[in-house]
Coordinates of C-alpha atoms in Angstrom, one line a residue:
Chain A
M15 CA 45.1 69.7 17.7
K16 CA 44.0 67.5 14.8
E17 CA 40.5 67.0 16.3
L18 CA 39.6 70.5 16.1
R19 CA 40.6 71.0 12.5
S20 CA 38.9 67.8 11.3
F21 CA 35.7 68.8 13.1
F22 CA 35.6 72.2 11.4
L23 CA 36.6 70.8 8.0
S24 CA 33.7 68.3 7.7
P25 CA 30.4 69.7 6.4
F26 CA 28.7 67.6 9.0
A27 CA 29.9 69.9 11.8
F28 CA 28.5 73.0 10.1
I29 CA 25.1 71.3 9.6
V30 CA 25.0 70.4 13.3
M31 CA 26.1 73.9 14.3
A32 CA 23.7 75.6 12.0
L33 CA 20.8 73.4 13.2
F34 CA 21.6 74.1 16.8
A35 CA 21.8 77.9 16.2
F36 CA 18.6 77.7 14.2
I37 CA 16.6 75.9 16.8
N38 CA 17.8 78.3 19.4
A39 CA 17.0 81.3 17.3
W40 CA 13.5 80.0 16.7
L41 CA 13.1 79.3 20.4
F42 CA 14.3 82.7 21.3
V43 CA 11.9 84.4 18.9
S44 CA 8.9 82.4 20.1
T45 CA 9.8 83.2 23.7
V46 CA 9.9 86.8 22.9
N47 CA 6.6 86.6 21.2
A48 CA 5.1 84.8 24.2
M49 CA 6.3 87.6 26.4
R50 CA 4.6 90.1 24.2
V51 CA 1.3 88.4 24.6
A52 CA 1.4 87.9 28.3
T53 CA 3.5 88.9 31.2
L54 CA 5.8 86.1 32.3
P55 CA 6.9 85.9 35.9
Y56 CA 10.5 85.2 34.9
S57 CA 13.1 87.0 32.8
L58 CA 13.8 86.3 29.2
V59 CA 16.9 84.4 29.9
Y60 CA 15.2 82.1 32.3
S61 CA 12.3 81.5 30.0
V62 CA 14.5 80.5 27.1
F63 CA 16.7 78.1 29.1
A64 CA 13.9 76.6 31.1
S65 CA 12.1 75.5 27.9
G66 CA 12.1 71.8 27.0
W67 CA 12.8 72.7 23.4
F68 CA 16.1 74.1 24.3
W69 CA 17.1 71.0 26.2
M70 CA 16.0 68.7 23.4
G71 CA 18.5 70.3 21.0
F72 CA 21.1 71.0 23.7
L73 CA 21.5 67.4 24.9
F74 CA 21.9 66.2 21.3
I75 CA 25.0 68.1 20.6
F76 CA 27.1 66.2 23.1
P77 CA 27.0 62.8 21.4
V78 CA 27.6 64.5 18.1
I79 CA 30.7 66.3 19.4
T80 CA 32.3 63.4 21.3
M81 CA 31.4 60.2 19.5
R82 CA 34.4 60.3 17.2
L83 CA 37.1 61.2 19.7
F84 CA 38.4 57.7 20.3
A85 CA 35.9 55.4 18.6
E86 CA 37.0 56.5 15.1
E87 CA 40.7 56.1 15.9
K88 CA 40.0 52.6 17.2
K89 CA 38.0 51.6 14.2
T90 CA 40.5 52.9 11.6
G91 CA 43.5 51.7 13.6
T92 CA 45.1 55.1 13.8
F93 CA 44.8 54.6 17.6
E94 CA 47.8 52.4 17.5
G95 CA 49.9 55.1 15.7
L96 CA 48.7 57.7 18.2
M97 CA 49.5 55.6 21.3
T98 CA 52.9 54.5 20.1
A99 CA 54.0 58.1 19.5
P100 CA 56.0 59.5 22.3
V101 CA 53.1 61.2 24.0
R102 CA 51.5 60.4 27.4
T103 CA 48.1 59.0 27.5
S104 CA 47.0 61.9 29.7
E105 CA 48.2 64.3 27.0
V106 CA 46.2 62.6 24.3
L107 CA 43.1 62.5 26.6
I108 CA 43.4 66.2 27.5
G109 CA 44.1 67.1 23.9
K110 CA 40.9 65.4 22.7
Y111 CA 38.8 66.7 25.6
S112 CA 39.9 70.2 25.1
A113 CA 39.2 70.0 21.4
A114 CA 35.7 68.9 22.3
V115 CA 35.3 71.7 24.8
T116 CA 36.5 74.3 22.2
V117 CA 34.0 73.1 19.6
Y118 CA 31.3 73.2 22.3
L119 CA 32.1 76.7 23.3
A120 CA 32.1 77.8 19.7
M121 CA 28.6 76.5 19.4
L122 CA 27.5 78.5 22.4
V123 CA 28.7 81.8 21.2
P124 CA 25.8 82.6 18.8
L125 CA 23.3 81.6 21.5
F126 CA 24.7 84.2 23.9
L127 CA 24.9 86.8 21.3
F128 CA 21.1 86.8 20.9
F129 CA 20.6 88.5 24.2
P130 CA 22.8 91.6 23.8
I131 CA 21.6 91.9 20.2
F132 CA 18.0 91.7 21.4
K133 CA 18.7 94.4 24.0
M134 CA 20.4 96.6 21.4
V135 CA 17.6 96.2 18.9
T136 CA 14.6 96.6 21.2
E137 CA 16.1 98.8 23.9
Q138 CA 14.1 96.7 26.4
E139 CA 16.3 97.1 29.4
G140 CA 14.0 95.2 31.7
A141 CA 13.7 91.9 29.7
F142 CA 16.5 90.3 31.7
N143 CA 19.5 91.4 33.8
N144 CA 23.1 90.7 33.2
G145 CA 23.4 88.5 36.3
S146 CA 21.0 85.9 35.0
L147 CA 22.7 86.0 31.6
W148 CA 26.1 85.4 33.1
G149 CA 24.6 82.8 35.4
S150 CA 23.1 80.8 32.6
M151 CA 26.2 81.1 30.6
I152 CA 28.3 79.7 33.4
A153 CA 25.7 76.9 34.0
L154 CA 25.8 75.8 30.4
V155 CA 29.6 75.8 30.3
L156 CA 29.7 73.7 33.5
V157 CA 27.0 71.3 32.3
G158 CA 29.0 71.1 29.0
F159 CA 32.2 70.1 30.8
F160 CA 30.4 67.3 32.5
N161 CA 28.5 66.0 29.5
L162 CA 31.6 66.2 27.3
A163 CA 33.4 64.1 29.8
I164 CA 30.7 61.5 29.7
G165 CA 30.9 61.5 25.9
T166 CA 34.7 61.1 26.0
L167 CA 34.3 58.1 28.3
A168 CA 31.7 56.5 26.0
S169 CA 33.9 57.0 23.0
A170 CA 36.8 55.4 24.7
I171 CA 34.8 52.3 25.6
T172 CA 33.9 51.3 22.1
A173 CA 35.2 51.3 18.6
N174 CA 31.7 52.0 17.2
Q175 CA 30.7 55.6 16.9
L176 CA 27.0 54.9 16.9
I177 CA 27.3 53.0 20.2
A178 CA 29.4 55.8 21.6
A179 CA 26.8 58.3 20.6
M180 CA 24.0 56.4 22.1
L181 CA 25.8 55.7 25.4
T182 CA 26.5 59.4 25.6
F183 CA 23.0 60.4 24.9
V184 CA 21.6 57.9 27.5
G185 CA 24.2 59.2 30.1
V186 CA 23.4 62.8 29.4
M187 CA 19.6 62.2 29.5
L188 CA 19.7 60.2 32.7
H189 CA 21.6 63.0 34.3
Y190 CA 19.2 65.5 33.1
F191 CA 16.2 63.6 34.3
F192 CA 17.5 63.0 37.8
G193 CA 15.8 66.3 38.7
F194 CA 12.4 65.2 37.6
F195 CA 12.5 62.0 39.8
M196 CA 11.6 64.3 42.6
G197 CA 8.2 64.7 41.2
F198 CA 7.7 60.9 40.7
T199 CA 8.8 59.5 44.0
T200 CA 6.2 58.8 46.6
L201 CA 8.2 60.5 49.3
P202 CA 8.8 63.9 47.8
N203 CA 10.7 65.2 50.9
S204 CA 12.9 62.2 51.5
K205 CA 16.7 62.4 51.4
W206 CA 16.7 60.5 48.1
A207 CA 14.7 63.2 46.4
A208 CA 17.0 65.9 47.8
G209 CA 20.0 64.0 46.6
M210 CA 18.6 63.4 43.2
S211 CA 17.8 67.0 42.8
Y212 CA 21.3 68.0 43.8
L213 CA 22.5 65.8 40.9
S214 CA 20.2 67.2 38.4
T215 CA 21.1 69.5 35.6
V216 CA 17.8 71.3 35.7
E217 CA 18.0 72.2 39.3
H218 CA 21.4 73.9 39.0
M219 CA 20.3 75.5 35.8
Q220 CA 17.3 77.1 37.4
L221 CA 19.3 78.7 40.2
L222 CA 22.0 79.9 37.9
S223 CA 19.7 81.3 35.3
Q224 CA 18.0 83.4 37.9
G225 CA 21.4 84.9 38.5
L226 CA 22.2 83.0 41.7
I227 CA 25.8 81.9 41.6
D228 CA 27.1 79.7 44.4
S229 CA 30.0 77.3 44.6
R230 CA 28.1 74.1 44.8
P231 CA 27.5 73.6 41.1
F232 CA 31.1 74.5 40.3
I233 CA 32.4 71.9 42.7
Y234 CA 29.9 69.4 41.6
Y235 CA 30.4 69.6 37.8
L236 CA 34.2 70.2 37.8
S237 CA 34.9 67.4 40.2
F238 CA 32.7 64.9 38.4
S239 CA 34.2 65.9 35.0
V240 CA 37.7 65.2 36.4
F241 CA 36.5 61.9 37.9
I242 CA 35.0 60.7 34.6
L243 CA 38.1 61.7 32.7
A244 CA 40.2 59.8 35.2
I245 CA 38.1 56.7 34.5
T246 CA 38.5 57.3 30.8
Y247 CA 42.3 57.4 31.3
H248 CA 42.3 54.0 33.0
I249 CA 40.1 52.5 30.3
I250 CA 42.5 53.7 27.6
E251 CA 45.4 52.3 29.5
S252 CA 43.6 49.0 30.2
R253 CA 44.1 47.9 26.5
K254 CA 47.7 47.2 27.4
W255 CA 46.7 44.6 30.0
R256 CA 43.6 43.1 28.5
I257 CA 43.8 39.4 28.1
Chain B
M1 CA 69.4 48.2 19.9
I2 CA 66.7 45.8 20.7
E3 CA 67.1 43.4 23.6
V4 CA 64.3 41.0 24.2
S5 CA 64.4 38.5 27.1
Q6 CA 61.8 35.9 27.8
L7 CA 59.0 38.0 26.5
T8 CA 55.6 36.4 27.0
K9 CA 52.1 37.6 26.2
R10 CA 49.2 35.6 27.4
Y11 CA 45.6 35.9 26.2
V12 CA 42.7 33.9 27.4
G13 CA 43.2 30.4 26.3
H14 CA 46.4 30.8 24.4
L15 CA 49.9 32.1 24.5
A16 CA 50.4 34.6 21.8
V17 CA 54.1 35.1 22.5
D18 CA 55.8 32.4 24.5
N19 CA 59.2 33.1 26.2
V20 CA 60.8 34.8 23.2
S21 CA 64.3 36.1 23.5
F22 CA 66.5 37.8 20.9
Q23 CA 68.8 40.7 20.2
V24 CA 69.1 43.1 17.4
E25 CA 72.3 45.1 17.0
K26 CA 72.6 48.7 15.8
G27 CA 72.7 48.9 12.1
E28 CA 71.2 45.5 11.3
I29 CA 68.3 44.9 9.0
V30 CA 66.4 42.0 10.6
G31 CA 63.5 40.2 9.2
F32 CA 60.9 38.9 11.6
L33 CA 59.2 35.9 10.0
G34 CA 56.4 33.7 10.8
P35 CA 53.1 32.4 9.5
N36 CA 49.9 34.4 10.1
G37 CA 49.0 34.4 13.7
A38 CA 52.4 33.4 14.9
G39 CA 52.7 36.3 17.3
K40 CA 54.6 38.8 15.1
S41 CA 52.3 41.7 15.6
T42 CA 51.9 41.0 19.3
T43 CA 55.6 41.1 19.8
I44 CA 55.9 44.3 17.8
R45 CA 53.1 45.9 19.7
M46 CA 54.9 45.1 23.0
L47 CA 58.2 46.6 21.6
T48 CA 56.3 49.8 20.6
C49 CA 54.7 50.0 24.1
F50 CA 51.2 49.6 22.7
L51 CA 50.8 46.4 24.8
T52 CA 52.4 45.4 28.0
P53 CA 54.0 41.9 28.3
S54 CA 52.5 39.4 30.7
S55 CA 56.0 38.5 31.7
G56 CA 59.6 39.0 30.5
T57 CA 61.3 42.3 29.6
A58 CA 62.5 44.1 26.5
S59 CA 64.5 47.2 26.1
I60 CA 65.2 49.5 23.2
G61 CA 68.4 51.5 23.1
G62 CA 68.9 50.6 26.7
Y63 CA 65.5 51.9 27.9
D64 CA 63.0 49.5 29.4
I65 CA 59.7 49.3 27.5
E66 CA 57.6 49.5 30.6
K67 CA 59.6 51.9 32.8
D68 CA 60.8 54.3 30.1
S69 CA 58.1 54.0 27.7
I70 CA 58.2 57.6 26.4
K71 CA 62.0 57.4 25.8
V72 CA 61.6 54.1 24.0
R73 CA 58.9 55.5 21.8
R74 CA 61.0 58.5 20.9
Q75 CA 63.6 56.2 19.4
I76 CA 61.2 54.2 17.3
G77 CA 59.6 55.0 13.9
Y78 CA 56.7 52.5 13.8
M79 CA 54.6 51.6 10.8
P80 CA 51.7 49.5 12.0
E81 CA 50.2 46.7 10.0
N82 CA 47.8 47.9 7.2
V83 CA 49.1 51.4 7.7
P84 CA 46.3 53.2 9.4
L85 CA 46.1 56.9 8.4
Y86 CA 43.7 59.7 8.8
P87 CA 41.8 59.7 5.5
D88 CA 40.5 63.3 5.8
M89 CA 43.9 64.9 5.9
R90 CA 46.3 65.9 3.2
V91 CA 49.6 64.1 3.0
N92 CA 51.6 67.1 4.0
E93 CA 49.2 68.0 6.7
Y94 CA 49.3 64.5 8.1
L95 CA 53.1 64.3 8.2
R96 CA 53.3 67.7 9.9
F97 CA 50.8 66.6 12.4
R98 CA 52.6 63.4 13.2
A99 CA 56.0 65.1 13.4
A100 CA 54.6 67.6 15.8
L101 CA 53.0 64.9 17.8
K102 CA 56.3 63.2 18.1
G103 CA 57.7 66.3 19.5
M104 CA 59.5 67.9 16.5
S105 CA 59.9 71.6 17.0
S106 CA 58.1 73.8 14.6
R107 CA 61.3 75.1 13.2
S108 CA 62.7 71.7 12.1
L109 CA 59.2 70.6 11.1
T110 CA 59.2 71.9 7.5
A111 CA 62.7 70.6 6.7
G112 CA 62.0 67.2 8.4
V113 CA 58.7 66.7 6.6
G114 CA 60.3 67.8 3.3
E115 CA 63.1 65.3 3.7
A116 CA 60.7 62.4 4.4
V117 CA 58.6 63.4 1.5
E118 CA 61.7 63.4 -0.7
T119 CA 62.9 60.0 0.6
C120 CA 59.6 58.3 0.0
S121 CA 59.0 60.1 -3.4
L122 CA 55.8 61.6 -2.3
N123 CA 56.3 65.0 -4.0
E124 CA 53.5 64.5 -6.5
V125 CA 50.9 63.7 -3.9
Q126 CA 51.9 66.1 -1.1
N127 CA 48.7 68.1 -1.3
K128 CA 46.3 65.3 -2.0
M129 CA 43.8 63.9 0.5
I130 CA 45.0 60.6 1.9
A131 CA 41.6 59.1 1.2
T132 CA 42.2 59.5 -2.6
L133 CA 45.7 57.8 -2.6
S134 CA 46.4 54.4 -3.9
K135 CA 47.6 51.6 -1.7
G136 CA 51.2 52.0 -2.7
Y137 CA 51.2 55.7 -1.9
R138 CA 49.6 55.1 1.4
Q139 CA 52.2 52.7 2.3
R140 CA 54.8 55.3 1.5
V141 CA 53.0 57.9 3.6
G142 CA 53.2 55.4 6.5
L143 CA 56.9 54.9 5.9
A144 CA 57.5 58.7 5.7
D145 CA 55.6 59.0 9.0
A146 CA 57.8 56.4 10.6
L147 CA 61.1 58.1 9.5
V148 CA 60.1 61.7 9.8
T149 CA 61.8 62.3 13.1
K150 CA 64.9 60.3 12.0
P151 CA 64.6 57.7 14.7
D152 CA 67.4 55.2 15.3
L153 CA 65.1 52.2 14.9
L154 CA 62.4 51.6 12.3
I155 CA 59.9 48.9 13.1
L156 CA 57.8 48.0 10.1
D157 CA 54.9 45.5 10.4
E158 CA 54.3 43.8 7.1
P159 CA 55.4 46.9 5.1
T160 CA 54.8 45.3 1.6
N161 CA 51.5 43.8 2.4
G162 CA 49.1 44.3 -0.4
L163 CA 51.5 45.9 -2.9
D164 CA 51.9 44.8 -6.5
P165 CA 55.2 43.2 -7.6
Q166 CA 56.5 46.5 -9.0
Q167 CA 55.8 48.4 -5.9
I168 CA 57.3 45.6 -3.7
R169 CA 60.5 45.9 -5.6
Q170 CA 60.6 49.7 -5.2
F171 CA 59.8 49.3 -1.5
R172 CA 62.6 46.8 -1.1
E173 CA 65.1 49.2 -2.6
L174 CA 63.9 51.9 -0.3
I175 CA 64.3 49.7 2.7
K176 CA 67.8 48.7 1.7
D177 CA 68.7 52.3 1.3
L178 CA 67.2 53.2 4.7
G179 CA 69.2 50.4 6.2
K180 CA 72.3 52.5 5.8
R181 CA 71.0 55.0 8.3
H182 CA 68.6 53.2 10.5
T183 CA 68.4 49.9 12.3
I184 CA 65.4 48.1 10.7
F185 CA 63.2 45.5 12.2
L186 CA 60.5 44.4 9.7
S187 CA 58.0 41.6 10.0
T188 CA 56.7 39.8 6.9
H189 CA 55.6 36.5 5.6
I190 CA 57.0 37.2 2.1
L191 CA 60.2 35.2 1.9
P192 CA 62.0 36.6 -1.1
E193 CA 61.8 40.0 0.5
V194 CA 63.7 38.8 3.5
E195 CA 66.3 37.0 1.4
M196 CA 67.0 40.1 -0.5
T197 CA 66.9 42.8 2.2
C198 CA 67.7 41.3 5.6
G199 CA 71.0 40.5 7.1
R200 CA 69.4 38.3 9.6
V201 CA 66.1 36.4 10.1
I202 CA 64.2 35.7 13.2
I203 CA 61.6 33.0 12.7
I204 CA 58.7 32.6 15.1
N205 CA 55.8 30.1 15.1
R206 CA 53.0 29.7 17.5
G207 CA 54.6 32.3 19.7
K208 CA 57.8 30.4 20.0
L209 CA 61.2 31.4 18.6
K210 CA 62.3 28.9 16.0
A211 CA 65.5 30.3 14.5
S212 CA 67.6 33.4 14.4
D213 CA 70.3 33.3 11.8
T214 CA 71.4 34.7 8.4
P215 CA 69.2 33.6 5.5
Q216 CA 72.3 31.9 4.0
N217 CA 72.9 29.8 7.1
L218 CA 69.3 28.8 7.4
V219 CA 69.4 27.6 3.8
R220 CA 72.7 25.8 4.3
R221 CA 71.5 24.1 7.4
R222 CA 68.7 22.6 5.4
L223 CA 70.9 21.8 2.5
E224 CA 72.2 18.5 3.8
G225 CA 70.7 16.4 1.0
G226 CA 68.8 18.4 -1.5
D227 CA 67.1 17.6 -4.8
L228 CA 68.5 16.6 -8.2
V229 CA 66.7 16.6 -11.4
L230 CA 67.8 14.3 -14.2
E231 CA 66.2 14.0 -17.6
L232 CA 67.3 11.4 -20.1
N233 CA 66.1 9.6 -23.2
G234 CA 65.2 5.9 -23.1
H235 CA 66.3 3.1 -20.7
S236 CA 64.0 4.4 -18.0
G237 CA 63.5 1.1 -16.2
K238 CA 67.2 0.3 -16.0
A239 CA 68.1 3.9 -15.1
M240 CA 65.7 3.9 -12.2
S241 CA 67.2 0.8 -10.6
A242 CA 70.8 2.1 -11.2
I243 CA 70.1 5.4 -9.6
K244 CA 68.5 3.8 -6.6
E245 CA 71.7 1.8 -6.1
I246 CA 73.8 4.9 -5.6
K247 CA 74.6 5.3 -1.9
G248 CA 72.8 8.2 -0.3
V249 CA 69.8 8.3 -2.6
S250 CA 66.7 8.1 -0.5
S251 CA 64.0 8.3 -3.1
V252 CA 63.5 8.6 -6.8
L253 CA 60.4 9.8 -8.6
E254 CA 59.9 9.1 -12.3
E255 CA 57.9 11.2 -14.7
K256 CA 57.4 10.7 -18.4
T257 CA 57.7 13.9 -20.3
E258 CA 57.9 13.8 -24.1
K259 CA 58.3 10.8 -26.4
G260 CA 61.2 8.8 -25.0
W261 CA 62.2 11.3 -22.4
T262 CA 61.9 10.6 -18.7
R263 CA 62.4 13.0 -15.8
F264 CA 63.8 11.7 -12.5
K265 CA 63.5 13.6 -9.3
I266 CA 66.2 12.3 -6.9
T267 CA 66.2 13.1 -3.2
S268 CA 69.3 12.4 -1.2
K269 CA 70.1 12.3 2.4
G270 CA 73.3 12.9 4.2
T271 CA 75.6 13.1 1.2
P272 CA 76.1 16.8 0.2
D273 CA 76.0 16.5 -3.5
L274 CA 75.3 13.5 -5.7
S275 CA 75.4 15.2 -9.1
E276 CA 79.0 14.1 -9.9
R277 CA 78.2 10.5 -9.1
I278 CA 75.1 10.6 -11.3
F279 CA 77.1 12.2 -14.1
D280 CA 79.7 9.4 -13.9
L281 CA 76.9 6.9 -14.0
A282 CA 75.4 8.5 -17.1
V283 CA 78.7 8.5 -18.9
E284 CA 79.3 4.9 -18.0
R285 CA 75.9 3.8 -19.2
K286 CA 75.9 6.2 -22.2
W287 CA 72.6 7.8 -21.3
K288 CA 71.5 10.7 -23.4
I289 CA 71.0 13.5 -20.9
R290 CA 69.4 16.9 -21.5
E291 CA 69.2 18.0 -17.9
L292 CA 71.1 17.4 -14.8
A293 CA 70.4 20.1 -12.2
R294 CA 70.7 20.6 -8.6
H295 CA 67.8 22.3 -6.9
D296 CA 69.1 24.5 -4.2
A297 CA 67.0 24.7 -1.2
T298 CA 65.5 28.2 -0.7
L299 CA 64.7 30.1 2.4
E300 CA 61.2 29.1 1.7
D301 CA 62.1 25.4 2.1
A302 CA 63.9 26.2 5.3
F303 CA 61.0 28.2 6.6
V304 CA 58.4 25.6 5.7
D305 CA 60.6 22.9 7.3
L306 CA 60.9 24.8 10.6
V307 CA 57.2 25.6 10.8
K308 CA 56.0 22.2 9.5
H309 CA 57.9 20.2 12.2
D310 CA 56.1 22.2 14.7
I311 CA 52.7 21.5 13.3
A312 CA 53.4 17.8 13.1
G313 CA 54.6 17.9 16.7
K314 CA 51.5 19.7 17.8
G315 CA 49.3 17.2 16.0
A316 CA 50.9 14.3 17.8
E317 CA 50.5 16.0 21.2
G318 CA 46.9 16.8 20.7

């Protein structure tokens, strides 16, 4: 698909990817250093992914990946050529979304290579177990599906890439912060708090990066991704009827 | 090929396309004419399934634009207004991408793209980035994209917009040539273009169909009457009154040109041609003439007439 190629062809993409890898590498090293100084109650994997620094960088990549998907085509007018070609709207949508997913997965690869490399180099078998590594990997992929869907939706709403990026960022952030509302509400044990925490990225992440894999996050993220993509589909189709 | 019946598109506060019906037969080159904002692009966008009509139907090659949208789109090569392209792709790459998107198999892809490149004389720029191309080349890339899958019908929205006269001429030749293999439906507001390339003209104004005829017929229809120019030496006062007495003359304008010479612009109504009568008159009165010419009405006159009536009518209503 064209998306993928154009993403890898622009220098912008490499800057973003390099930056992301760099931040994570730095984070990784500092976590390892911290562990050397004092014993942490959690594994290396958990410590890396629970850090606020990681999330700062992580949440930024979604708007960057998705902002161009539809917004740019609308702005340049190539959208018209695309939609008048004999392809279904759903095919276009899935094509664009899977391109975004591919780029995202490519960005994750270096991050997950850190751990086995660390193991190989240091021969520290006890730093983390494979379960928690797999768990966090799955969690990041799931969260990614969801956030990329949000980004695709935002990009389909507007013809302005900047607006698309900001909408995505706000959406992704809100979702991320749902988990922290628990701490702010006056009724920490209310149903609301429990509901919020179920929606939160952090909550799922914590469980998964401890190596606890259950079906709830799968169902949650996958169903919501599909739901958001369905809304996106209808938004793209709505241009036909708009008066 | 195209069958449009009572097609209407309503936006908030105005009708962009109002109850338009027309047909285009296979093999025709049809010009779709109208002033800016007349509803040309909206009509075309409905035909290409980019927009859905508020009411009315249209079919292309027998397939309904709403029910069989994919089949309709498969038969159309569409070049949108202003020719949007991906600037960060190379010409070849772009055409291959578009052809694949339109469902061309990877085996026929290379041959198909090669042929389109050949037809549109894009050989030199094949490997250039689209962003670096001139307007003329971009237009040709757009056209190559439209015809890469060899569709039965080419729909071109203002294909010569923004080209220089030389390029317009080249483009016109290209379109004429393509007309031998494809049905062509092109929108434009450049009239000479239509006169030279199209077998038929459909005129639309303010969303309403105004005319659908050959350019020749449209001109002839307007030709009842017409303008004559007469230039003579001396006697201007007497000549003026003599001309006015001829039956059928509705108005005469006088203009002094060089020493002694006067130019008359004579407008007639009803009578087809007054030039013989005026010639006889000149012989009889022994006028020294250096010009007696009939000004044929052009498609432009016909077009302005059709559109002007409408504006006047609107003004009276409002």
